[in-house]
Coordinates of C-alpha atoms in Angstrom, one line a residue:
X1 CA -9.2 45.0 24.4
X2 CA -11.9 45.0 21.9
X3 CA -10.9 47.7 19.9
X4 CA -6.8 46.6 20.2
X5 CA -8.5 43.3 18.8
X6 CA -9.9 45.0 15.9
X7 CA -7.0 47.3 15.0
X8 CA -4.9 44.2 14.8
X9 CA -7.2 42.2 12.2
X10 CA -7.4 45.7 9.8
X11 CA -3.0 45.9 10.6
X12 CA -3.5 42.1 9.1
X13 CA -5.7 42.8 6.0
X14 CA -3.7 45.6 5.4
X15 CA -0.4 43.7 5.3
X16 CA -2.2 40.5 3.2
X17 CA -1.8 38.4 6.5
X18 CA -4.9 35.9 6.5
X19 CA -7.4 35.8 9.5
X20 CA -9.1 33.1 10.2
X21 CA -11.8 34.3 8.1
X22 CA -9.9 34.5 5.1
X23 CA -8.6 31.1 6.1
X24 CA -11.8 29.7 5.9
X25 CA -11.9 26.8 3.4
X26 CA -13.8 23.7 2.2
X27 CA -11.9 20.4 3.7
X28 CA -12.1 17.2 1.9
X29 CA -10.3 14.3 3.5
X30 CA -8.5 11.3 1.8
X31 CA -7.9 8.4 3.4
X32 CA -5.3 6.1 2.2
X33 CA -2.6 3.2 2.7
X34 CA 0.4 5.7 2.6
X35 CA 2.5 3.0 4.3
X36 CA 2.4 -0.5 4.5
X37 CA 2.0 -3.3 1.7
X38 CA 0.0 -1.1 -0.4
X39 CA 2.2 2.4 0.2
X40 CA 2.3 3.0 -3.6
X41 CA -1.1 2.8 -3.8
X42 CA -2.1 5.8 -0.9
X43 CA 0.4 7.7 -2.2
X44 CA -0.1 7.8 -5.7
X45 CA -4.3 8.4 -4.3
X46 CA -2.4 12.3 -2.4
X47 CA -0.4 12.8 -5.4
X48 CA -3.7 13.0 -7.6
X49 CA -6.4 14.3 -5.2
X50 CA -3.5 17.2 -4.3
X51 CA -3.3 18.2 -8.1
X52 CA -7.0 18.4 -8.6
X53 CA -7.1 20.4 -5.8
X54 CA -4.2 22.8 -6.8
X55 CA -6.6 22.8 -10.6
X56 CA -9.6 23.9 -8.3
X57 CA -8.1 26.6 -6.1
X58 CA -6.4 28.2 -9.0
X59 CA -10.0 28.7 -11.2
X60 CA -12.6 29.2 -8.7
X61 CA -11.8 27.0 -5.3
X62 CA -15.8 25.6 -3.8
X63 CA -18.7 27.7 -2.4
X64 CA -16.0 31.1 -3.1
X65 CA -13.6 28.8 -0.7
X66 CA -10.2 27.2 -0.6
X67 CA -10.2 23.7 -1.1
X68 CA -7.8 22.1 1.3
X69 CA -7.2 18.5 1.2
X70 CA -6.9 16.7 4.9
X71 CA -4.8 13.2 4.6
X72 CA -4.6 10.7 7.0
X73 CA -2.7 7.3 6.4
X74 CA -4.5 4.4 7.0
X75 CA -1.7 2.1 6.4
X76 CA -3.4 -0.8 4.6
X77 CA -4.8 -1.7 8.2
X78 CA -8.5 -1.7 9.9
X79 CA -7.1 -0.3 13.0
X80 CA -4.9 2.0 12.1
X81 CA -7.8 3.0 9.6
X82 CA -10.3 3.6 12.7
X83 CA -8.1 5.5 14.4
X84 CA -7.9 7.7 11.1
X85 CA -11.6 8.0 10.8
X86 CA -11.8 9.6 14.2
X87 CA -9.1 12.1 13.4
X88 CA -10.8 13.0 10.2
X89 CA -14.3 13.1 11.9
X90 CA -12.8 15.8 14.1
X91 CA -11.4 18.4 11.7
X92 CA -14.4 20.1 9.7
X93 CA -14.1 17.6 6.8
X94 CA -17.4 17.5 4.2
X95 CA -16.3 14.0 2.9
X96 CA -13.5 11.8 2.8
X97 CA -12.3 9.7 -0.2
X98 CA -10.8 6.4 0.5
X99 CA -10.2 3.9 1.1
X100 CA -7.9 1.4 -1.2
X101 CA -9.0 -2.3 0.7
X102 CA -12.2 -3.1 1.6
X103 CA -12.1 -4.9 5.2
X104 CA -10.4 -1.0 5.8
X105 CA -13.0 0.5 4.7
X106 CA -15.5 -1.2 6.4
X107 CA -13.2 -0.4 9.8
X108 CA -14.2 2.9 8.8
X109 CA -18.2 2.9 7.4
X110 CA -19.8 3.4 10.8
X111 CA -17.6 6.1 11.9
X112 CA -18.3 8.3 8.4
X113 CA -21.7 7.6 9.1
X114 CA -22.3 8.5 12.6
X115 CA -20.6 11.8 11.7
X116 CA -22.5 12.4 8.8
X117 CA -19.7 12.6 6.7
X118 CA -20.2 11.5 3.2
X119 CA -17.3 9.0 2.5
X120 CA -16.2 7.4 -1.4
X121 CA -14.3 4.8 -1.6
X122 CA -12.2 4.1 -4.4
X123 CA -10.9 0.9 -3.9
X124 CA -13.2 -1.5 -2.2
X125 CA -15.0 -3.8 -4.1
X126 CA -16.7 -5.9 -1.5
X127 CA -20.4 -6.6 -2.0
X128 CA -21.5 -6.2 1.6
X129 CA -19.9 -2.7 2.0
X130 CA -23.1 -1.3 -0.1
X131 CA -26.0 -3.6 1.8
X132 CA -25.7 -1.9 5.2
X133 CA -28.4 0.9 3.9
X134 CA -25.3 3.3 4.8
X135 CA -27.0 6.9 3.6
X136 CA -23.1 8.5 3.6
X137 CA -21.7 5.7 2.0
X138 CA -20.3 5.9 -2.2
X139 CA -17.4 4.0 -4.2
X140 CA -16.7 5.3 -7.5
X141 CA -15.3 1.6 -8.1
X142 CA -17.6 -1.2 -9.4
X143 CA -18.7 -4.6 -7.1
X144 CA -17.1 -7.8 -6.6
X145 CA -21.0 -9.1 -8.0
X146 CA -19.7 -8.5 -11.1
X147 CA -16.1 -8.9 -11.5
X148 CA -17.3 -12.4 -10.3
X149 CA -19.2 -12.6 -13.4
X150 CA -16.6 -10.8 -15.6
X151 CA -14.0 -13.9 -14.0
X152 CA -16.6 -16.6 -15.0
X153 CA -16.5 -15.2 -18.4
X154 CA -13.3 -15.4 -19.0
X155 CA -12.3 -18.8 -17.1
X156 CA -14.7 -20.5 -19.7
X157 CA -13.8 -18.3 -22.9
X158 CA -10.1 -19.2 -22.0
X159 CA -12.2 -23.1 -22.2
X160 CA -10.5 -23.6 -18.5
X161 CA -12.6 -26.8 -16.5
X162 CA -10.7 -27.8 -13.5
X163 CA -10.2 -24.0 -11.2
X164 CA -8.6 -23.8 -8.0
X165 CA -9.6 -20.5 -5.8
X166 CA -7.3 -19.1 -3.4
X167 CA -8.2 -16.4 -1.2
X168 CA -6.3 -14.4 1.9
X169 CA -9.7 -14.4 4.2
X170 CA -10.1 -10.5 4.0
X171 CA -13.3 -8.8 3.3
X172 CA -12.6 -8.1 -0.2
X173 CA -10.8 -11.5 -1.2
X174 CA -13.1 -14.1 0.6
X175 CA -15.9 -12.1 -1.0
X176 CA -15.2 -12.2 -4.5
X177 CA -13.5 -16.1 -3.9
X178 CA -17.1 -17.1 -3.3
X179 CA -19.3 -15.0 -5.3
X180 CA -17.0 -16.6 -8.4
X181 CA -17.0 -19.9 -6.7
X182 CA -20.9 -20.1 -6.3
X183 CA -21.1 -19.2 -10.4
X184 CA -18.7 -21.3 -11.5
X185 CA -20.6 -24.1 -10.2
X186 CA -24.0 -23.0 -11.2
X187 CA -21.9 -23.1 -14.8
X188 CA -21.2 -26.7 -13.7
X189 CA -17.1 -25.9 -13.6
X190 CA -15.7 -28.0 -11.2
X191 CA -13.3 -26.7 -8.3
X192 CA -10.9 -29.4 -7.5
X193 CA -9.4 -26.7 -5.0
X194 CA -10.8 -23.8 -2.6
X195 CA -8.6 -22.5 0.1
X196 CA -7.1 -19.6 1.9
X197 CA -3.2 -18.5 2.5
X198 CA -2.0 -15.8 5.1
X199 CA -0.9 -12.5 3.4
X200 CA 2.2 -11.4 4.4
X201 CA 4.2 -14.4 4.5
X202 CA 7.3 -14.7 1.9
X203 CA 6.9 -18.7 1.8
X204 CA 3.8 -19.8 0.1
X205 CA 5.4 -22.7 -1.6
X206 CA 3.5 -25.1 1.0
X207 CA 0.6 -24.0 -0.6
X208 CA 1.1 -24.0 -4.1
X209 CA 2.2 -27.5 -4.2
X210 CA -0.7 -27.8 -2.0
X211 CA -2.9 -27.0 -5.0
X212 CA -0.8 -28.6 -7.2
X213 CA -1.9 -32.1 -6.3
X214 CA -5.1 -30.9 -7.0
X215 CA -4.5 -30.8 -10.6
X216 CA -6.1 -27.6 -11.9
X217 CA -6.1 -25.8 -15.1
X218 CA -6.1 -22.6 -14.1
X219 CA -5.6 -20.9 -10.5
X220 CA -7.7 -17.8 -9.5
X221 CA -6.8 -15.8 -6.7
X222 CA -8.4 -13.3 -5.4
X223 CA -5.8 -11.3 -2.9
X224 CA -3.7 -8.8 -3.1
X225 CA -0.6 -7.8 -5.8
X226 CA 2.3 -8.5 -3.1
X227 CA 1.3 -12.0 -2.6
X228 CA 0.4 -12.6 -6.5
X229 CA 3.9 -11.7 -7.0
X230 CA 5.2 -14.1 -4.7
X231 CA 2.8 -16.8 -5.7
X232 CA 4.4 -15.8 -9.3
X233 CA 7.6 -16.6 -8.9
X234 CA 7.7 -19.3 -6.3
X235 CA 5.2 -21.6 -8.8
X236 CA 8.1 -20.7 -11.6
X237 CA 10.7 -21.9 -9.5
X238 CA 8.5 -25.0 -8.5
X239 CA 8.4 -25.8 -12.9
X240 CA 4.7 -25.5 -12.3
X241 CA 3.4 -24.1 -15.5
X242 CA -0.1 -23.7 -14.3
X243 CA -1.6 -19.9 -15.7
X244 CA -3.2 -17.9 -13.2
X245 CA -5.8 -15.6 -13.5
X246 CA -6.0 -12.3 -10.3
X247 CA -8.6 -10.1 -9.2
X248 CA -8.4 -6.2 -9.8
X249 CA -6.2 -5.9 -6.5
X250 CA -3.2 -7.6 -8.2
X251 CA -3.3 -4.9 -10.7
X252 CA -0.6 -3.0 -9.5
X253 CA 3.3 -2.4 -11.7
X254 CA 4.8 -3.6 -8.4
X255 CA 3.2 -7.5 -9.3
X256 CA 5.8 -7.3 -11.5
X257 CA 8.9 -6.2 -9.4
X258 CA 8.1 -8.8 -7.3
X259 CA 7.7 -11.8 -9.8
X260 CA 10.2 -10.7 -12.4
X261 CA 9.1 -10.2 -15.9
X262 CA 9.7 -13.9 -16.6
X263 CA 7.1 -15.5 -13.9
X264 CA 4.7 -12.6 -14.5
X265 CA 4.4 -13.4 -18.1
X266 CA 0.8 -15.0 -19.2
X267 CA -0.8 -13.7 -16.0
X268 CA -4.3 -13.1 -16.5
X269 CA -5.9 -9.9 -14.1
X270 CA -9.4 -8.3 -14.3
X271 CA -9.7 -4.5 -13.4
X272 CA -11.2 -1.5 -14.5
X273 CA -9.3 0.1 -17.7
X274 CA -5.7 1.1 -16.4
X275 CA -5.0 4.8 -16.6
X276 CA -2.8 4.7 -20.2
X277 CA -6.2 3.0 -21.7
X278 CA -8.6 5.7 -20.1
X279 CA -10.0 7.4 -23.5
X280 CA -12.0 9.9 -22.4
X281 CA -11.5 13.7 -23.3
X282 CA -11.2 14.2 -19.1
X283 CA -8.9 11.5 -18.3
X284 CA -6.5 12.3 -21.5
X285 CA -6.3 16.2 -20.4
X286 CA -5.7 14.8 -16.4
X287 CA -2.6 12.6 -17.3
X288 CA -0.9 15.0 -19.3
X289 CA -1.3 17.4 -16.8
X290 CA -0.6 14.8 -13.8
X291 CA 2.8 13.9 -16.1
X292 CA 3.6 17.4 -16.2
X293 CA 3.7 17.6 -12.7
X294 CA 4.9 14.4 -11.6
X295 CA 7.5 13.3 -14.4
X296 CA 4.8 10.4 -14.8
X297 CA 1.6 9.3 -15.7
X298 CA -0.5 7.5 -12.5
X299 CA 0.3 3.8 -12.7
X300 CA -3.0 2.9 -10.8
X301 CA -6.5 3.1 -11.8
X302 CA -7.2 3.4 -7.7
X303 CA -5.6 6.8 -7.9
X304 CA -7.7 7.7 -10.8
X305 CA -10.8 6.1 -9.0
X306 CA -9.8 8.3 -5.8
X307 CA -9.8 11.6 -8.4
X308 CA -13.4 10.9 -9.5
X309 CA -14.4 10.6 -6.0
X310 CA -12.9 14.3 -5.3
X311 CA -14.2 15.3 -8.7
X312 CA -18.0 14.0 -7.8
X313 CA -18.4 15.6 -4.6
X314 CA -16.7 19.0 -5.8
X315 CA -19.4 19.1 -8.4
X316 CA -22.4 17.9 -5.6
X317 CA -21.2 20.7 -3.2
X318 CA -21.0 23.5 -6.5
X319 CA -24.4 21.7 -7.6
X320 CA -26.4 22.4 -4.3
X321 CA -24.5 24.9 -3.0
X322 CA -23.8 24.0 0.2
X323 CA -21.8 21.2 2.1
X324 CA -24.5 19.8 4.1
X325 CA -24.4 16.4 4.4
X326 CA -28.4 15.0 3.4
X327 CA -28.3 17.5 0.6
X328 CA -25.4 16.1 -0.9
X329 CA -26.1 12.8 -0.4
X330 CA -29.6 13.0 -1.9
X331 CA -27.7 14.9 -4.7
X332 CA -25.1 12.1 -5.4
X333 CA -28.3 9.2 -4.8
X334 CA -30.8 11.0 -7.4
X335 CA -29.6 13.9 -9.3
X336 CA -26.5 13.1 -10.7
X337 CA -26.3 11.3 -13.9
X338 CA -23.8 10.6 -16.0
X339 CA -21.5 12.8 -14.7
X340 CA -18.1 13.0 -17.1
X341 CA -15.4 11.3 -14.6
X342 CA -12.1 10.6 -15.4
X343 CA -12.8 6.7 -15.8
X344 CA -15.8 7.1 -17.9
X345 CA -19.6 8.5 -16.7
X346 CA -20.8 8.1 -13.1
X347 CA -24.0 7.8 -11.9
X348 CA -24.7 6.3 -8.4
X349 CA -27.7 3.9 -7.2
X350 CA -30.0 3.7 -4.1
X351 CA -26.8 1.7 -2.7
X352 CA -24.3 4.3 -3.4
X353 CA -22.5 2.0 -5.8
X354 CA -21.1 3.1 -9.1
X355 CA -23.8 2.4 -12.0
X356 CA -22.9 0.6 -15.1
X357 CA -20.2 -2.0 -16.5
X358 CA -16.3 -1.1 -15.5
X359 CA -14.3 -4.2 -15.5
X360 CA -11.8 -5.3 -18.2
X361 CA -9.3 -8.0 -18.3
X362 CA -5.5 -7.2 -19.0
X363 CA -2.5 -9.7 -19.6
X364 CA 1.0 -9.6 -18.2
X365 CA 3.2 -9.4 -21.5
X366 CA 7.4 -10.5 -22.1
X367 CA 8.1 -6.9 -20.9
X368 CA 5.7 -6.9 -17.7
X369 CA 3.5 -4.4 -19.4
X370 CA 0.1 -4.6 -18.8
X371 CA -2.0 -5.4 -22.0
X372 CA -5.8 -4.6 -22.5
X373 CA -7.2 -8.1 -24.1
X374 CA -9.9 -7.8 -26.7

């Protein structure tokens, strides 16, 4: 039996039919909301992690390796996104990138952990996500400390007194709801209004006339793009004129399919620089290439955010040579600085989060595009 065995793996080299040696390869998992609310989102996050990997395999692949991308759809959910974990902690993965929303990522930190899989997210902004001491834990996107101070900034250069805060209760959007709450008051702006809706309702006019009565000047929420559209277009056809300012996760082109162009105009959203503002020699060369393939460039930054998490740890595992976990995580912690990512340098901190300023604010034009204010 032996030797039949090893007659039939020469017959397969000989014919160019791979073994499982020659199958070997480097696995890198993303996790990501390929259905659900946030569908666009995951799938744009495949669409770009599967190109860099096609770019990688087809000049060198990692460690002499094929690089082979393991995707798993979290659907926008915590427990659909633990369930994903433990499938992706079971099939040879080094890291996984992902995911988009925080309160699923952090359905998800222990499990990474426990497995020793080093894990970036690309999407989750919530502060608490990088104060667990988490060794395995990086997000190539900034914290919701400081898009709470970028949102101060701009309620009081906009000269706004009188804010009303809405939230949706999730991980991400309490959390930056009361980091900006807590410095608008230190700022002595008061908040005539501080309150949460449900996501996933298609009625929230209860709740804007609701805040209404409270007489803001401005409304910041702090959810997600499928209720900002909603919230949109139902304040429009309420005649409430009110501007609102969102958080980073209403910057998505679908805020505007939902509002229509006219309710969407004037809207005020911070984020980090969408990928047509990218200027960087890396992210110019990516979008042309991702166009070419695609017919498009990405529409999210998250998808972009997701690449530089596949480009980091491709360059820790080239850098140390190996895929073991500690060394790449003491790699990622101390050694790398200022690598060139797609959405400008990354450096990481004791934390794991991303070093350095990121966030810009954008307004919703006439046409719904997205404009970079100065």
């Amino acid at each position: 039996m032996k030797r039949v065995f090893i007659a039939l793996m020469a017959l397969c080299l000989l014919a160019g039919v791979p073994t499982l040696a020659a199958a070997d390869s480097v696995k890198i998992g993303l996790m990501g909301p390929m259905t659900g609310p946030w569908a666009s989102e995951g799938q744009e996050m495949k669409q770009v992690l599967d190109l860099l990997a096609e770019d990688l395999n087809a000049k060198r692949g990692l460690l002499g390796k094929t690089v082979e991308v393991v995707s798993e759809d979290d659907g926008g959910d915590p427990r659909t996104a633990a369930l994903a974990a433990q499938r992706l902690a079971t099939q040879g993965i080094v890291a996984v990138i992902g995911t988009y929303g925080s309160s699923v990522t952090e359905a998800t930190q222990n499990i990474y952990d426990e497995s020793k899989i080093i894990q970036i997210a690309n999407g989750s902004t919530a502060i608490r996500l990088t104060e667990k001491g988490l060794k395995y834990f990086f997000r190539t996107c900034p914290r919701d400390d400081e898009q709470g101070r970028v949102a101060v900034q701009t309620i009081q250069k906009l000269g706004f007194k009188k804010v009303a805060i809405l939230h949706d209760n999730t991980t991400y959007a309490k959390g930056l709801a009361d980091e900006a709450k807590g410095l608008l008051e230190k700022e002595g702006v008061e908040i005539v209004f501080y309150d949460a809706l449900t996501p996933g309702e298609r009625d929230y006019t209860a709740i804007l006339t609701k805040m209404k009565g409270a007489s803001p000047d401005v409304v910041f929420f702090t959810g997600y793009y499928p209720e900002a559209g909603l919230l949109l277009r139902q304040k429009k056809e309420m005649n409430w004129p009110v501007p609102f300012i969102g958080g980073d996760a209403t910057n998505n082109p679908d805020l505007v399919k939902i509002a229509g162009k006219d309710a969407a105009e004037g809207f005020y959203f911070l984020s980090a620089p969408l990928p047509k503002d990218l200027p960087t020699p890396e992210a110019k060369a990516f979008l042309a290439e991702f166009k070419k393939k695609y017919g498009n460039e990405p529409a999210s930054i998250y998808a972009v955010l997701a690449g530089d998490g596949f480009r980091v740890i491709s360059a820790a595992i080239e850098a140390v040579k190996s895929t073991d976990p500690d060394a790449l995580a003491d790699y990622l912690h101390n050694k790398m600085k200022d690598f060139p990512g797609l959405t400008g340098t990354l450096s990481f901190n004791e934390k794991g989060d991303r070093v350095g300023e990121v966030y810009r604010v954008y307004k919703v034009d006439a046409d719904g595009n997205f404009i970079l204010q100065p």
